[in-house]
Amino acid sequence: MKPVRKAILPVGGLGTRFLPATKAMPKEMLPIVDRPLIQYAVDEAREAGIEQLIFVTSRGKSVIEDHFDHAFELETTMEHRGKSIDILEGTLATPGDFLFIRQQQPLGLGHAVWCARRVIGDEPFAVLLPDDLMQGSPGCLRQMVEAYAKVGGNLICAEEIAPADTRKYGIITPGTRDGVLTEVKGLVEKPDPAEAPSNLGIIGRYILQPEVMDILANQEEGAGGEIQLTDAMAQLIGRQAFHGVTFQGRRFDCGDKSGFVTATVAFAMEQREIAPALRDFMARY
Ligand code: UTP
């Protein structure tokens, strides 16, 4: 079984749900307390042992690349003023291991993943959607890599969602369950609640085999007129092992305003310097 060394971070989307905030700034750079969303995803990938990070970007997203580089003027000025720049350490890319690929048109998540096919080659790979912010230790991808070591094949993060919300998610037809692992018998993208095979939704973490790239090459538009990763993954079922992993931790949907604000509160409450004042405020509010 080949180890998972590469991860794709699709960041080519338009982020329309956050307009006007995302008119000139990528959604992935919106901060949760003091770190942009993208950095949480990068930290999670690194913790899981990922060596190469492939960002699928689009126009207007180059600030993401800058975030993982030196900020010469800032660092020099801070040093002259005797301020520590240690806080910036985790933001630096490992030279040669952060790759940026352009998705020229936002044709969908499946298309974004396919844009990275040449770099993936014939290795298994992870996909992390930075919108889904995972809180827990070990991190979500690390838990999935541990599950991968046991069962191999393809893995998606699975979470029980509200039955009324099936139109927002890829939904799993579940098979047998063994601890955190659920066999995946089928997948359908954004079904109506009446037609959904379960309320087990796909969350934005995946470990996939490279064969999915060949399927994506010929994948037609699906739900919402976009090339859907779910539709391509569904074709792997029966050909390769396919499991859902239940994350032991909390997930926040930061692609959505209420999820974003909830995440801000939850992560702020983890910070000792700001938690007491925030708790006081919320009690009064
Ligand atoms: P979303 O469905 O959240 O779309 O994409 P979006 O465009 O980012 O946001 P809204 O709905 O307009 O507010 C899920 C993930 O897939 C990426 C996004 O960047 C996000 O990480 N994506 C989506 C792409 O990289 N390319 C695409 O063509 C579509």
PDB file of C-alpha atoms and ligand atoms in Angstrom, residues 9-18 22 27-28 56-57 61 103 105-113 128-131 190 226 253 255, ligand 1:
ATOM      1  CA  LEU A   9      -6.280  21.948  -1.534  1.00  0.00           C
ATOM      2  CA  PRO A  10      -8.950  23.199  -3.953  1.00  0.00           C
ATOM      3  CA  VAL A  11      -9.237  26.952  -3.468  1.00  0.00           C
ATOM      4  CA  GLY A  12     -10.505  27.978  -6.875  1.00  0.00           C
ATOM      5  CA  GLY A  13     -14.134  28.637  -5.865  1.00  0.00           C
ATOM      6  CA  LEU A  14     -15.795  32.057  -6.035  1.00  0.00           C
ATOM      7  CA  GLY A  15     -16.939  32.257  -2.409  1.00  0.00           C
ATOM      8  CA  THR A  16     -20.175  34.012  -3.356  1.00  0.00           C
ATOM      9  CA  ARG A  17     -21.807  33.319   0.010  1.00  0.00           C
ATOM     10  CA  PHE A  18     -19.381  35.751   1.655  1.00  0.00           C
ATOM     11  CA  THR A  22     -14.697  38.004  -0.782  1.00  0.00           C
ATOM     12  CA  LYS A  27     -12.605  33.168   1.114  1.00  0.00           C
ATOM     13  CA  GLU A  28      -9.742  30.937   2.263  1.00  0.00           C
ATOM     14  CA  VAL A  56      -5.654  24.599  -7.044  1.00  0.00           C
ATOM     15  CA  THR A  57      -6.185  28.347  -7.256  1.00  0.00           C
ATOM     16  CA  LYS A  61      -5.989  34.109  -5.098  1.00  0.00           C
ATOM     17  CA  GLN A 103      -8.042  26.373 -12.453  1.00  0.00           C
ATOM     18  CA  GLN A 105     -12.738  28.433 -14.742  1.00  0.00           C
ATOM     19  CA  PRO A 106     -14.680  27.378 -11.630  1.00  0.00           C
ATOM     20  CA  LEU A 107     -16.166  24.272 -13.241  1.00  0.00           C
ATOM     21  CA  GLY A 108     -16.610  22.419  -9.965  1.00  0.00           C
ATOM     22  CA  LEU A 109     -14.725  20.530  -7.275  1.00  0.00           C
ATOM     23  CA  GLY A 110     -14.209  17.472  -9.499  1.00  0.00           C
ATOM     24  CA  HIS A 111     -12.610  19.668 -12.145  1.00  0.00           C
ATOM     25  CA  ALA A 112     -10.413  21.395  -9.539  1.00  0.00           C
ATOM     26  CA  VAL A 113      -9.093  18.021  -8.328  1.00  0.00           C
ATOM     27  CA  LEU A 128      -8.824  18.985   2.042  1.00  0.00           C
ATOM     28  CA  LEU A 129     -11.511  21.625   1.585  1.00  0.00           C
ATOM     29  CA  PRO A 130     -10.440  24.530   3.797  1.00  0.00           C
ATOM     30  CA  ASP A 131     -14.101  25.565   4.264  1.00  0.00           C
ATOM     31  CA  LYS A 190     -27.079  16.860  -3.158  1.00  0.00           C
ATOM     32  CA  GLU A 226     -20.608  21.487 -12.017  1.00  0.00           C
ATOM     33  CA  ASP A 253     -18.840  24.647   7.895  1.00  0.00           C
ATOM     34  CA  GLY A 255     -18.294  28.205   3.786  1.00  0.00           C
TER      35      GLY A 255
HETATM   36  P1  UTP B   1     -18.024  25.601  -2.613  1.00  0.00           P
HETATM   37  O1  UTP B   1     -19.140  24.748  -3.038  1.00  0.00           O
HETATM   38  O2  UTP B   1     -18.004  26.043  -1.196  1.00  0.00           O
HETATM   39  O3  UTP B   1     -17.987  26.854  -3.602  1.00  0.00           O
HETATM   40  O4  UTP B   1     -16.693  24.820  -2.953  1.00  0.00           O
HETATM   41  P2  UTP B   1     -17.332  28.275  -3.479  1.00  0.00           P
HETATM   42  O5  UTP B   1     -17.338  28.880  -4.835  1.00  0.00           O
HETATM   43  O6  UTP B   1     -15.979  28.206  -2.820  1.00  0.00           O
HETATM   44  O7  UTP B   1     -18.268  29.112  -2.498  1.00  0.00           O
HETATM   45  P3  UTP B   1     -19.746  29.730  -2.697  1.00  0.00           P
HETATM   46  O8  UTP B   1     -20.688  28.565  -2.659  1.00  0.00           O
HETATM   47  O9  UTP B   1     -19.789  30.481  -4.005  1.00  0.00           O
HETATM   48  O10 UTP B   1     -19.882  30.634  -1.520  1.00  0.00           O
HETATM   49  C1  UTP B   1     -16.110  23.865  -2.085  1.00  0.00           C
HETATM   50  C2  UTP B   1     -14.604  23.879  -2.267  1.00  0.00           C
HETATM   51  O11 UTP B   1     -14.251  23.572  -3.604  1.00  0.00           O
HETATM   52  C3  UTP B   1     -13.458  24.607  -4.172  1.00  0.00           C
HETATM   53  C4  UTP B   1     -13.758  25.843  -3.330  1.00  0.00           C
HETATM   54  O12 UTP B   1     -12.693  26.764  -3.387  1.00  0.00           O
HETATM   55  C5  UTP B   1     -13.975  25.237  -1.951  1.00  0.00           C
HETATM   56  O13 UTP B   1     -12.751  24.990  -1.290  1.00  0.00           O
HETATM   57  N1  UTP B   1     -13.802  24.758  -5.593  1.00  0.00           N
HETATM   58  C6  UTP B   1     -15.110  24.780  -5.971  1.00  0.00           C
HETATM   59  C7  UTP B   1     -12.808  24.893  -6.528  1.00  0.00           C
HETATM   60  O14 UTP B   1     -11.599  24.890  -6.209  1.00  0.00           O
HETATM   61  N2  UTP B   1     -13.152  25.040  -7.829  1.00  0.00           N
HETATM   62  C8  UTP B   1     -14.445  25.034  -8.257  1.00  0.00           C
HETATM   63  O15 UTP B   1     -14.692  25.145  -9.475  1.00  0.00           O
HETATM   64  C9  UTP B   1     -15.442  24.912  -7.285  1.00  0.00           C
END
